[in-house]
Amino acid sequence: MRKVLVVDGTFLKSKYKGVLLVATALNGNSNLYPIAFGVVDSENDRSWDWFLRHLKLVVADERSLAFVSDRNGSLCKAIENVYPLSQHGICIHHLLNNVVTHYIGKGLVGLIAKASKSYRVVDYEKLFHAVCNISPAIGKYLTDAEVGKWARCQFPGYRYDMRTTNPAESINSALRRPREYPVIPLLDSIREMLTRWFFERRNLSRKHTKPLTIAIGKKIDRRIRKGRTFLVQPVNEHRFLVLGDTIDCLVDLDRRTCSCGKYDLLKIPCRHAIKAGLTVGRTPSSLTDDVYTTATWRTAYQETINPIGVPEDSWVVPDVVGNTNVLPPESRRGAGRRRKRRYVTVEDKLRSSQGSQQKRRRKCSRCGEENHNRATCDRAI
């Protein structure tokens, strides 16, 4: 499993509203792998701190861990407080939307997107300088947003190819209907979804016999085809100069690096590394990170997500649970002044009904006569 967690929140649509918080990763086959869910009143400092502290019980804080999220202030603060060792990246889609919303920067979105995707620092710097020359204001905004959080080649850790919060939003989309349910049916729907996903992917991984997962195997095949015409010049036993692409690249198979930058950041051999490896009899699977292997893929689904196997009337509820006073969700008043009405008496109701009976006489908007409307009017005008 890639050590990158995408965290996001989505609104619930049941009677009591609230927010569903999600933390998810991607497995080696690029499938969603949910880690944690939480139901809270709203996205605020307290709720995000509570969610991440419970997440920390199963996902330890370490420098190799990375988070990807939007720029929600409460979430950013909670990550900094609860996971101080981890790295934090922001979703490029949210950043680009902010540029379009707050600046006249639609024409620069393409340049910024390319800069964020760059694998080499030199390519990033060229694109970023072009953005700053066209719009210094946008350049300052991007700098204030911390370049290391949105530019792939400047990120201090490894976020692989996870540049957006799309994984979490995909889970939110899969739960579009259950988000209208009360909390207990919502959580049971999540359990049903995970049970189905684990069963299907466990069977799929068991049937797969190749060393790399299906998605990565297809990616490797495409790169093999693209690198067929490259020329390889050995430098020593593990370093090679690969010629024939848009730039000449120096590959180090032992260190798993390439001067194109892609191998370093994605941990999947680029077309240059694949060509160099095949030249000396090293297969692409031997050059790929363990998170993309079929063995790791199978391990991720070796456990099962079980339903509650005991009928509700047979549950043994611990005292600590039974004695807990469950409070209703916090509610917030909507905007605007509250309407004040006095108690409606019987006389008020009678007067209202009499008045409404008198006011029920409506005239046709076409001819002006009573007892019919425009749709049924047959008067000659």
XYZ file of C-alpha atoms in Angstrom:
381
model
C 0.000 0.000 0.000
C 1.305 3.434 -0.915
C 1.832 5.497 2.230
C -0.367 8.326 1.006
C -3.709 9.108 2.641
C -6.322 11.276 0.964
C -8.625 12.925 3.505
C -11.815 14.818 2.770
C -15.304 15.497 4.094
C -18.721 15.394 2.457
C -22.131 16.599 3.610
C -24.768 14.162 4.855
C -28.353 14.689 3.732
C -30.357 12.954 6.451
C -32.626 14.707 8.955
C -29.755 15.719 11.242
C -27.310 16.596 8.436
C -23.666 16.426 9.530
C -20.477 15.560 7.662
C -18.864 12.246 6.733
C -15.060 12.349 7.069
C -13.060 9.907 4.946
C -9.432 8.770 4.847
C -8.506 6.522 1.935
C -5.444 5.165 0.178
C -4.853 3.405 -3.148
C -3.697 -0.181 -3.387
C -1.030 -1.403 -5.797
C -3.660 -1.913 -8.487
C -4.843 1.713 -8.163
C -8.124 0.703 -6.485
C -9.649 2.660 -3.619
C -8.668 1.302 -0.207
C -10.661 3.109 2.528
C -8.910 3.337 5.880
C -11.315 5.245 8.149
C -14.726 6.925 8.266
C -16.144 9.347 10.803
C -19.479 11.140 11.263
C -19.259 14.619 12.795
C -21.427 17.715 13.091
C -19.263 19.878 10.834
C -15.722 20.346 9.560
C -14.114 22.288 12.389
C -10.959 22.151 14.511
C -12.418 19.765 17.064
C -13.923 17.274 14.590
C -10.824 16.978 12.408
C -8.570 16.652 15.459
C -10.829 13.903 16.843
C -10.862 12.055 13.510
C -7.097 12.146 13.001
C -6.349 11.084 16.578
C -8.480 7.978 16.062
C -6.830 7.425 12.679
C -3.454 7.559 14.418
C -4.402 4.429 16.380
C -4.022 2.405 13.157
C -1.756 4.622 11.012
C 1.383 5.740 12.829
C 3.001 9.133 12.359
C 6.230 8.822 10.351
C 8.231 10.803 7.818
C 7.401 8.406 4.984
C 3.665 9.090 5.402
C 1.983 11.733 3.241
C -1.456 13.356 3.316
C -3.320 14.904 0.390
C -6.260 17.214 1.079
C -7.878 20.496 0.163
C -6.832 23.682 1.972
C -9.434 23.460 4.738
C -7.933 25.409 7.641
C -9.148 23.062 10.370
C -7.853 19.987 8.544
C -4.440 21.527 7.863
C -4.120 22.494 11.522
C -5.116 19.009 12.692
C -2.592 17.291 10.398
C 0.155 19.566 11.702
C -0.770 18.864 15.328
C -1.553 15.137 15.182
C 0.882 14.044 12.451
C 3.852 16.420 12.821
C 6.312 14.018 11.146
C 4.217 13.395 8.040
C 4.275 15.373 4.801
C 1.233 17.308 3.613
C 0.295 18.009 0.008
C -2.712 19.915 -1.300
C -5.076 18.974 -4.114
C -4.071 20.660 -7.363
C -7.703 20.814 -8.549
C -8.700 22.933 -5.554
C -5.690 25.175 -6.093
C -6.538 25.723 -9.772
C -10.181 26.441 -8.914
C -9.042 29.105 -6.452
C -6.845 30.678 -9.132
C -9.774 30.865 -11.555
C -12.154 32.156 -8.853
C -9.982 34.883 -7.325
C -7.811 35.923 -10.269
C -8.184 36.489 -13.974
C -6.089 33.402 -14.516
C -7.986 31.030 -16.803
C -5.280 31.300 -19.427
C -2.649 30.333 -16.859
C -4.367 27.196 -15.578
C -2.630 25.053 -18.188
C 0.810 26.403 -17.259
C 0.191 25.923 -13.538
C -1.080 22.378 -14.090
C 2.030 21.527 -16.120
C 4.262 23.010 -13.442
C 2.543 20.938 -10.763
C 2.990 17.728 -12.802
C 6.651 18.276 -13.674
C 9.042 15.513 -12.657
C 12.187 17.640 -13.046
C 12.921 20.792 -11.070
C 14.318 22.533 -14.161
C 11.034 22.018 -16.049
C 9.029 23.252 -13.077
C 11.127 26.402 -12.728
C 10.705 27.333 -16.394
C 6.928 27.000 -16.191
C 6.629 28.754 -12.830
C 8.748 31.690 -13.990
C 6.503 31.987 -17.053
C 3.453 32.181 -14.770
C 5.096 34.841 -12.577
C 6.055 36.932 -15.616
C 2.480 36.900 -16.916
C 0.805 37.477 -13.536
C 2.932 38.395 -10.498
C -0.216 38.275 -8.326
C -0.881 34.631 -9.191
C 2.808 33.861 -8.739
C 2.661 35.308 -5.221
C -0.524 33.354 -4.466
C 1.112 30.092 -5.551
C 4.227 30.869 -3.518
C 2.126 31.646 -0.437
C 0.343 28.307 -0.946
C 3.757 26.659 -0.375
C 5.247 25.277 -3.568
C 6.339 22.071 -1.832
C 2.686 21.209 -1.198
C 1.406 21.401 -4.781
C 4.415 20.920 -7.097
C 5.233 17.233 -7.476
C 8.984 17.614 -7.947
C 9.226 19.924 -4.898
C 7.288 17.680 -2.512
C 9.582 16.694 0.400
C 8.285 13.109 0.575
C 6.635 10.662 -1.810
C 3.069 11.179 -2.953
C 3.505 8.936 -6.019
C 0.902 10.006 -8.592
C -1.731 11.096 -6.053
C -2.069 14.811 -6.743
C -5.791 15.327 -6.048
C -8.499 14.375 -3.562
C -10.297 12.395 -6.278
C -9.967 9.070 -4.382
C -11.917 10.431 -1.394
C -14.430 12.131 -3.675
C -14.917 8.831 -5.536
C -15.895 7.196 -2.246
C -18.283 10.069 -1.564
C -19.821 9.464 -4.988
C -20.167 5.725 -4.288
C -22.068 6.671 -1.113
C -24.358 9.193 -2.795
C -27.559 7.348 -1.821
C -26.457 6.131 1.653
C -25.548 9.724 2.570
C -29.303 10.344 2.765
C -29.709 7.633 5.438
C -29.559 8.018 9.242
C -26.183 7.293 10.824
C -26.635 3.561 11.598
C -27.941 2.589 8.120
C -25.209 4.791 6.613
C -22.480 2.931 8.497
C -23.996 -0.426 7.597
C -24.062 0.604 3.926
C -20.358 1.444 4.179
C -19.721 -1.972 5.732
C -21.655 -3.690 2.914
C -19.655 -1.786 0.295
C -16.331 -2.721 1.900
C -17.373 -6.378 2.280
C -18.190 -6.515 -1.436
C -14.984 -4.738 -2.473
C -12.763 -6.981 -0.342
C -14.431 -10.149 -1.636
C -14.186 -9.156 -5.305
C -10.602 -7.893 -5.092
C -9.442 -10.831 -3.002
C -10.660 -13.197 -5.714
C -9.201 -11.049 -8.498
C -5.766 -10.877 -6.867
C -5.728 -14.638 -6.265
C -6.466 -15.354 -9.932
C -3.766 -12.973 -11.132
C -0.521 -14.888 -11.716
C 1.867 -12.186 -12.957
C 4.400 -10.584 -10.575
C 2.960 -7.049 -10.900
C -0.644 -5.932 -10.459
C -2.925 -5.609 -13.471
C -2.850 -1.800 -13.683
C 0.925 -1.563 -13.286
C 1.518 -4.422 -15.728
C -0.390 -2.514 -18.419
C 1.606 0.624 -17.665
C 4.881 -1.297 -17.961
C 3.789 -2.778 -21.314
C 3.083 0.706 -22.702
C 6.505 1.923 -21.597
C 8.227 -1.078 -23.160
C 6.627 -0.226 -26.514
C 7.625 3.434 -26.248
C 11.254 2.580 -25.489
C 11.883 -0.010 -28.187
C 13.916 2.351 -30.373
C 16.087 3.735 -27.567
C 19.837 3.157 -27.570
C 21.599 2.135 -24.357
C 25.212 2.974 -23.545
C 26.555 1.240 -20.398
C 28.477 3.433 -17.964
C 29.188 0.642 -15.451
C 27.404 -2.480 -14.164
C 24.319 -0.604 -12.992
C 24.440 2.850 -14.639
C 23.390 3.464 -18.246
C 22.946 6.384 -20.620
C 19.726 6.011 -22.618
C 19.512 7.871 -25.945
C 16.676 8.455 -28.370
C 14.021 10.243 -26.305
C 13.438 14.006 -26.166
C 16.301 14.164 -23.651
C 19.184 11.779 -22.947
C 18.699 10.130 -19.567
C 21.111 8.637 -17.055
C 19.660 5.564 -15.323
C 20.923 3.959 -12.115
C 19.226 0.575 -11.704
C 20.578 -0.115 -8.211
C 19.459 3.237 -6.822
C 16.279 3.119 -8.939
C 16.686 6.609 -10.338
C 16.539 8.252 -13.754
C 17.377 11.822 -14.707
C 13.876 12.173 -16.240
C 12.593 12.171 -12.643
C 9.661 9.827 -13.195
C 11.331 6.694 -11.801
C 12.407 8.542 -8.658
C 8.964 9.901 -7.784
C 6.588 7.123 -8.866
C 8.724 4.101 -7.904
C 7.742 2.464 -11.207
C 10.528 2.099 -13.806
C 10.237 4.664 -16.578
C 10.746 3.675 -20.215
C 14.436 4.555 -19.964
C 14.983 2.340 -16.914
C 13.001 -0.505 -18.491
C 15.099 -0.366 -21.664
C 18.326 -0.267 -19.656
C 17.189 -3.150 -17.462
C 16.162 -5.360 -20.377
C 19.569 -4.732 -21.956
C 21.266 -6.485 -19.021
C 18.549 -9.060 -18.359
C 16.769 -7.351 -15.464
C 12.988 -7.641 -15.705
C 10.714 -4.631 -15.065
C 9.137 -6.408 -12.082
C 12.545 -6.636 -10.371
C 12.925 -2.857 -10.754
C 9.479 -1.962 -9.379
C 8.649 -1.013 -5.787
C 7.070 -3.724 -3.629
C 3.814 -1.777 -3.221
C 2.963 -2.624 -6.847
C 3.573 -6.374 -6.625
C 0.818 -8.977 -6.752
C 2.015 -10.409 -3.428
C 1.437 -7.071 -1.672
C -1.900 -6.681 -3.453
C -3.061 -10.059 -2.117
C -1.887 -9.238 1.396
C -4.059 -6.103 1.448
C -7.205 -8.246 1.076
C -6.320 -11.346 3.067
C -8.677 -10.277 5.866
C -12.457 -10.112 5.496
C -14.968 -7.404 6.414
C -17.586 -9.283 8.421
C -21.217 -8.310 9.066
C -22.697 -8.441 12.551
C -23.524 -12.136 12.909
C -25.803 -11.843 15.949
C -29.443 -10.620 15.785
C -30.004 -7.287 17.455
C -32.197 -8.746 20.207
C -29.300 -11.028 21.233
C -26.638 -8.344 21.503
C -24.647 -8.185 24.737
C -24.191 -4.479 25.324
C -21.315 -3.525 27.671
C -22.265 -1.330 30.612
C -19.930 1.413 29.424
C -22.011 1.603 26.242
C -25.429 1.083 27.792
C -24.841 3.776 30.405
C -23.620 6.326 27.887
C -25.885 9.326 27.461
C -26.108 9.886 23.712
C -26.738 13.544 22.984
C -28.538 14.782 19.872
C -26.404 16.306 17.114
C -25.486 19.938 17.506
C -27.733 22.173 15.451
C -26.999 25.606 14.083
C -29.485 28.350 13.396
C -29.773 29.452 9.824
C -29.017 32.985 8.732
C -31.557 35.718 9.313
C -33.772 36.983 12.104
C -36.104 34.498 13.796
C -39.807 35.047 13.095
C -41.924 35.772 16.211
C -45.552 34.652 16.256
C -48.028 34.732 19.116
C -50.155 31.712 19.971
C -52.959 31.239 17.444
C -56.348 31.095 19.209
C -59.535 29.387 18.038
C -61.000 32.786 17.140
C -57.943 33.532 15.023
C -58.428 30.272 13.161
C -62.106 31.002 12.578
C -61.399 34.506 11.326
C -58.648 33.140 9.143
C -60.899 30.493 7.626
C -63.680 33.008 7.009
C -61.266 35.426 5.461
C -59.735 32.760 3.297
C -63.175 31.648 2.119
C -63.903 35.178 1.007
C -60.564 35.494 -0.713
C -60.940 32.216 -2.587
C -63.030 33.849 -5.292
C -60.611 34.135 -8.101
C -61.108 35.599 -11.504
C -59.988 34.348 -14.862
C -56.874 36.223 -15.974
C -58.138 36.084 -19.588
C -61.728 37.337 -19.419
C -61.988 38.625 -15.845
C -65.013 36.521 -14.876
C -65.294 34.234 -11.885
C -65.678 30.456 -11.433
C -63.048 29.399 -13.958
C -59.429 30.056 -14.897
C -57.436 30.847 -18.006
C -56.877 27.170 -18.879
C -60.613 26.403 -19.039
C -61.804 29.757 -20.358
C -64.033 29.475 -23.428
C -65.317 33.038 -23.553
C -65.096 34.860 -26.844
C -62.844 37.900 -26.519
